[in-house]
Coordinates of C-alpha atoms in Angstrom, one line a residue:
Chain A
X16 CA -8.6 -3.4 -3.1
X17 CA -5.9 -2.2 -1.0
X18 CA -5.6 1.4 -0.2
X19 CA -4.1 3.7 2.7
X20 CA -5.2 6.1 4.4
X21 CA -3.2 9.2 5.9
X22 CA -4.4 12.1 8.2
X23 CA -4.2 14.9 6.0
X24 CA -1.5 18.0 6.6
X25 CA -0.2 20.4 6.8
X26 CA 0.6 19.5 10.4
X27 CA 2.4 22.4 12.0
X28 CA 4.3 22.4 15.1
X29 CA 7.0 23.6 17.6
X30 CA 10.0 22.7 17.9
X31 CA 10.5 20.2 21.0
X32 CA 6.5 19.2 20.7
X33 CA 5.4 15.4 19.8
X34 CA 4.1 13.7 17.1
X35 CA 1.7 12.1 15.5
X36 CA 1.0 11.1 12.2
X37 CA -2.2 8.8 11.7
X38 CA -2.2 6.3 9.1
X39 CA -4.6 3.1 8.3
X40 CA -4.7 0.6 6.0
X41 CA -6.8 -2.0 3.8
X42 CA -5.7 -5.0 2.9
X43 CA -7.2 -8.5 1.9
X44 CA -3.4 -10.0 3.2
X45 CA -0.9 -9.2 5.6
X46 CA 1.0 -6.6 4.1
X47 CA 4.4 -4.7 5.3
X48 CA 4.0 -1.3 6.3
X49 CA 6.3 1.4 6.0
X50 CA 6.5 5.4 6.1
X51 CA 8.8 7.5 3.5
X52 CA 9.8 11.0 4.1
X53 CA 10.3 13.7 1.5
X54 CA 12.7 16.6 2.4
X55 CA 12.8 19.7 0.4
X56 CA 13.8 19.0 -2.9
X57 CA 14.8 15.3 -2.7
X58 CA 13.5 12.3 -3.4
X59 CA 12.1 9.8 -0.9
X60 CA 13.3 7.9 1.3
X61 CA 12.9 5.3 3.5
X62 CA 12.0 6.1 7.0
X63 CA 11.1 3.0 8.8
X64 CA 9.0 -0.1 8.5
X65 CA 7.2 -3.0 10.0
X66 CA 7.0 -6.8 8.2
X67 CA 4.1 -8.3 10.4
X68 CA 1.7 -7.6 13.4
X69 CA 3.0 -6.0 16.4
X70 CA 6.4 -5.0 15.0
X71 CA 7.9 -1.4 16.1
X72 CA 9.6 0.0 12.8
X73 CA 11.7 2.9 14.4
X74 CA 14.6 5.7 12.9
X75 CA 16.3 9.0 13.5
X76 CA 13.9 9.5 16.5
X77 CA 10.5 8.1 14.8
X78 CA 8.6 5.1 15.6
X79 CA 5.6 3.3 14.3
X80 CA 3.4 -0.2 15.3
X81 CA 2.3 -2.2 13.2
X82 CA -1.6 -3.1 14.5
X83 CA -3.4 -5.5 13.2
X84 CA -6.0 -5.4 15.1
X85 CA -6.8 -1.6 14.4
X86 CA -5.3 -1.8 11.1
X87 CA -2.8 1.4 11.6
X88 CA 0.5 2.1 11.8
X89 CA 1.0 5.8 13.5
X90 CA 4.3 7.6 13.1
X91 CA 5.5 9.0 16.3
X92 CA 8.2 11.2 17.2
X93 CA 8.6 12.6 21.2
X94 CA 10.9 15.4 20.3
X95 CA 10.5 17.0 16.8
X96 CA 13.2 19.4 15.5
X97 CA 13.2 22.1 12.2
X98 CA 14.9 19.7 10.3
X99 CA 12.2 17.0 10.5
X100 CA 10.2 19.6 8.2
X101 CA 8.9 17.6 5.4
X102 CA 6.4 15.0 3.8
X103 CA 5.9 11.8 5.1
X104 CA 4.1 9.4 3.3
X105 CA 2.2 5.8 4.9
X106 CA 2.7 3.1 2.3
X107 CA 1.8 -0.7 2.2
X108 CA 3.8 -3.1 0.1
X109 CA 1.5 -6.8 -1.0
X110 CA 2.0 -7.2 -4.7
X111 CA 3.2 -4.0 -5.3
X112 CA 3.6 -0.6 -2.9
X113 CA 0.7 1.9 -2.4
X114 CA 1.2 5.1 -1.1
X115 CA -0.9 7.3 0.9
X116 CA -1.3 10.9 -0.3
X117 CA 1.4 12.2 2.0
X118 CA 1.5 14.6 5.4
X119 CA 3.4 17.8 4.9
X120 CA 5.1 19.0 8.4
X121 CA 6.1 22.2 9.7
X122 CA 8.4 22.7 12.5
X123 CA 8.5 26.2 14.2
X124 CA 11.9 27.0 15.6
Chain B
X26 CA 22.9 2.9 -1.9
X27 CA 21.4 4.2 -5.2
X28 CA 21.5 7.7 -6.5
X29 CA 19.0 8.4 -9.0
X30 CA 18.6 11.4 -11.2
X31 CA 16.0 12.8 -13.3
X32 CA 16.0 15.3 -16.2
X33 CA 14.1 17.0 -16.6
X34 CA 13.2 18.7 -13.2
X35 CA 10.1 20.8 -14.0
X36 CA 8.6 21.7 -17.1
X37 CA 5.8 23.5 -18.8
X38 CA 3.9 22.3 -21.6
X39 CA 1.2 22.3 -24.3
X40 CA -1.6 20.7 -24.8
X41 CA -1.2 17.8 -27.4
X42 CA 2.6 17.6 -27.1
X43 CA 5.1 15.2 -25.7
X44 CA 7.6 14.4 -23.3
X45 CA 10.1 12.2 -22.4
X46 CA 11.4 11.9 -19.0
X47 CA 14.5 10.3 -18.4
X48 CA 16.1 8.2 -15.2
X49 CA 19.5 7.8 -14.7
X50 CA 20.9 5.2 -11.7
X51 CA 24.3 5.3 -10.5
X52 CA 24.4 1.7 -9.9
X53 CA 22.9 -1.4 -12.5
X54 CA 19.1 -2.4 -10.9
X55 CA 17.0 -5.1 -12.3
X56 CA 13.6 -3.5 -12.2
X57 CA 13.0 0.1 -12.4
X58 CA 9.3 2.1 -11.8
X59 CA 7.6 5.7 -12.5
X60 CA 5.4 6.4 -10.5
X61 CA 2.7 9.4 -10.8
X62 CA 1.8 11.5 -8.2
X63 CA -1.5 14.1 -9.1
X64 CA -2.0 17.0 -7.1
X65 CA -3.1 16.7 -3.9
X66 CA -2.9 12.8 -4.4
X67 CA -0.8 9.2 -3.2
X68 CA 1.8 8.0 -5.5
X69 CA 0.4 5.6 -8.4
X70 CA 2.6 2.9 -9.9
X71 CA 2.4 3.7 -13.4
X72 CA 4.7 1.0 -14.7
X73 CA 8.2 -1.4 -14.3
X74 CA 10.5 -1.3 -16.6
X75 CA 12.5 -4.6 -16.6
X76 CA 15.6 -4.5 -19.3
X77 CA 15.0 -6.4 -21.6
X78 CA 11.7 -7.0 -22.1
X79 CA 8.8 -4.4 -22.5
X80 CA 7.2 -3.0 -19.8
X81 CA 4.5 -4.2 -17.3
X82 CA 1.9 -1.1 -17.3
X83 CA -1.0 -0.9 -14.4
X84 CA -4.6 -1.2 -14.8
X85 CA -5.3 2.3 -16.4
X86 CA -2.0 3.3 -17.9
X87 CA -1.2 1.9 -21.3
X88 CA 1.8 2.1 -23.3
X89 CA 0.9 4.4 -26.0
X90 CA -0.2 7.0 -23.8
X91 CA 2.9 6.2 -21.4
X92 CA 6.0 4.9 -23.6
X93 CA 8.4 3.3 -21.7
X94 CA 12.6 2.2 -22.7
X95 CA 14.8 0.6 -20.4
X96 CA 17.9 0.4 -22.8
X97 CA 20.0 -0.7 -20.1
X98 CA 20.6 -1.3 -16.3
X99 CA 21.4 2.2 -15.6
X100 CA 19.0 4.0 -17.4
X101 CA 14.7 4.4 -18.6
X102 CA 12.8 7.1 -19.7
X103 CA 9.3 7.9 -19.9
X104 CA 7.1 9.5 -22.5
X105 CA 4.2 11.5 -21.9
X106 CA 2.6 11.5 -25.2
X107 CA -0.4 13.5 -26.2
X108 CA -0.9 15.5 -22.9
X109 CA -3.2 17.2 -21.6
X110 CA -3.7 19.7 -18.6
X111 CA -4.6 16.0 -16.5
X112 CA -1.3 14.7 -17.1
X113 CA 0.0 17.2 -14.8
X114 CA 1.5 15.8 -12.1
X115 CA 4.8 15.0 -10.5
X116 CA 6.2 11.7 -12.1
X117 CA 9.0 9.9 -10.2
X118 CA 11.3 7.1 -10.8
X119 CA 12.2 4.4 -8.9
X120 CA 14.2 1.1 -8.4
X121 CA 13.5 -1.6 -6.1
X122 CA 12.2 -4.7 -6.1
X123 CA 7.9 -5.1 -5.3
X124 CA 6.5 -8.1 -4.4
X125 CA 9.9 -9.0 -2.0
X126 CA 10.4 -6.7 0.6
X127 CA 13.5 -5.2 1.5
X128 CA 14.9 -2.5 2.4
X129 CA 16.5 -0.3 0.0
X130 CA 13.7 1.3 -2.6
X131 CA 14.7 4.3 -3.4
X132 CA 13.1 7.3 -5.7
X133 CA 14.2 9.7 -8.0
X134 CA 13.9 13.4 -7.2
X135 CA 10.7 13.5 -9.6
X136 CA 9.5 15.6 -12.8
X137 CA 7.1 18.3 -12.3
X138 CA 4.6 18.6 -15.1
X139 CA 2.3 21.1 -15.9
X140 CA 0.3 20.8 -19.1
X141 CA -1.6 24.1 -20.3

């Protein structure tokens, strides 16, 4: 079945530093790919997302490609800041959406 | 956008009791979800709750464990019946549209379980 997988957290960083959250996917189709975030305290949101192969999802500073080829879709940010302090979770969407298990981020001022 | 609310927040119960969740959305949706997320796990669609009609439960979630009403566009709530300490979990609710992408799925603050 279809499943994603997240690098697990917490991921703790400086301010200023970059990036990376890795995230892969299974799929028997060609599923869109997103990433939520989940700030303290709130629900979640959408953070960006990719509909097909080689598409660049990008918000507020993040990015993330959509390979098919490696079947990932890393979220990137060059720059992160305090308030980017949360949990980001990979999710595919075919019949119906699956999450990963989420990536709780720390960002040291 | 939509602005959904949950009460209750967090809460602490025992074993072999019930409760009901409930989901308010500032704005009328067609389908509406709970989702389940376990410690230290991904989110699990639990059911969609279309008004209406009853609900659509997933493979290993079944309605009299997981009683669901949608009395209206605006509103659902879920029962936990009969817990135990593996029901705890965060459960959160959600409207949207699966199967159709778009944009605009947005979740519910969540409920924070804890069964003793």
């Amino acid at each position: 079945g279809n499943s994603v997988t997240q690098m697990e957290g917490p991921v703790t960083l400086s301010e200023e530093a970059f990036l990376t959250i890795n995230c892969t996917y299974t799929a028997t189709g060609y599923p869109s790919l997103f990433w939520y975030v989940q700030y303290p305290g709130e629900g979640l949101q959408l953070l960006l997302k990719a509909t097909k192969a080689d598409d660049k999802g990008s918000n507020k500073g993040f990015e993330a490609t959509y390979r098919k080829e490696t079947t990932s879709f890393h979220l990137e940010k060059g720059s992160v800041q305090v308030s980017d302090s949360a949990v980001y979770f990979c999710a595919l969407e075919d019949d119906k959406i699956i999450f990963g298990k989420g990536t709780r981020l720390h960002i040291l001022p | 956008s939509a602005v959904i609310s949950q009460k209750p927040s967090r809460d602490i119960c025992q074993r072999g009791t019930s409760l009901t969740i409930q989901c308010q959305v500032d704005s009328q949706v067609t389908m509406m979800f709970w989702y389940r997320q376990q410690p230290g796990q991904s989110l699990t669609l639990i059911a969609t709750a279309n008004q209406g009609s009853e609900a659509t439960y997933e493979s290993g979630f079944v309605i009299d464990k997981f009683p669901i009403s949608r009395p209206n566009l605006t509103f659902s709530t879920l029962t936990v019946s009969n817990m135990s300490p593996e029901d705890s979990s965060i459960y959160l609710c959600s409207v949207g549209q699966t199967g159709v992408y778009q944009e605009t799925q947005y979740f519910g603050p969540g409920t924070r379980l804890l069964v003793l």
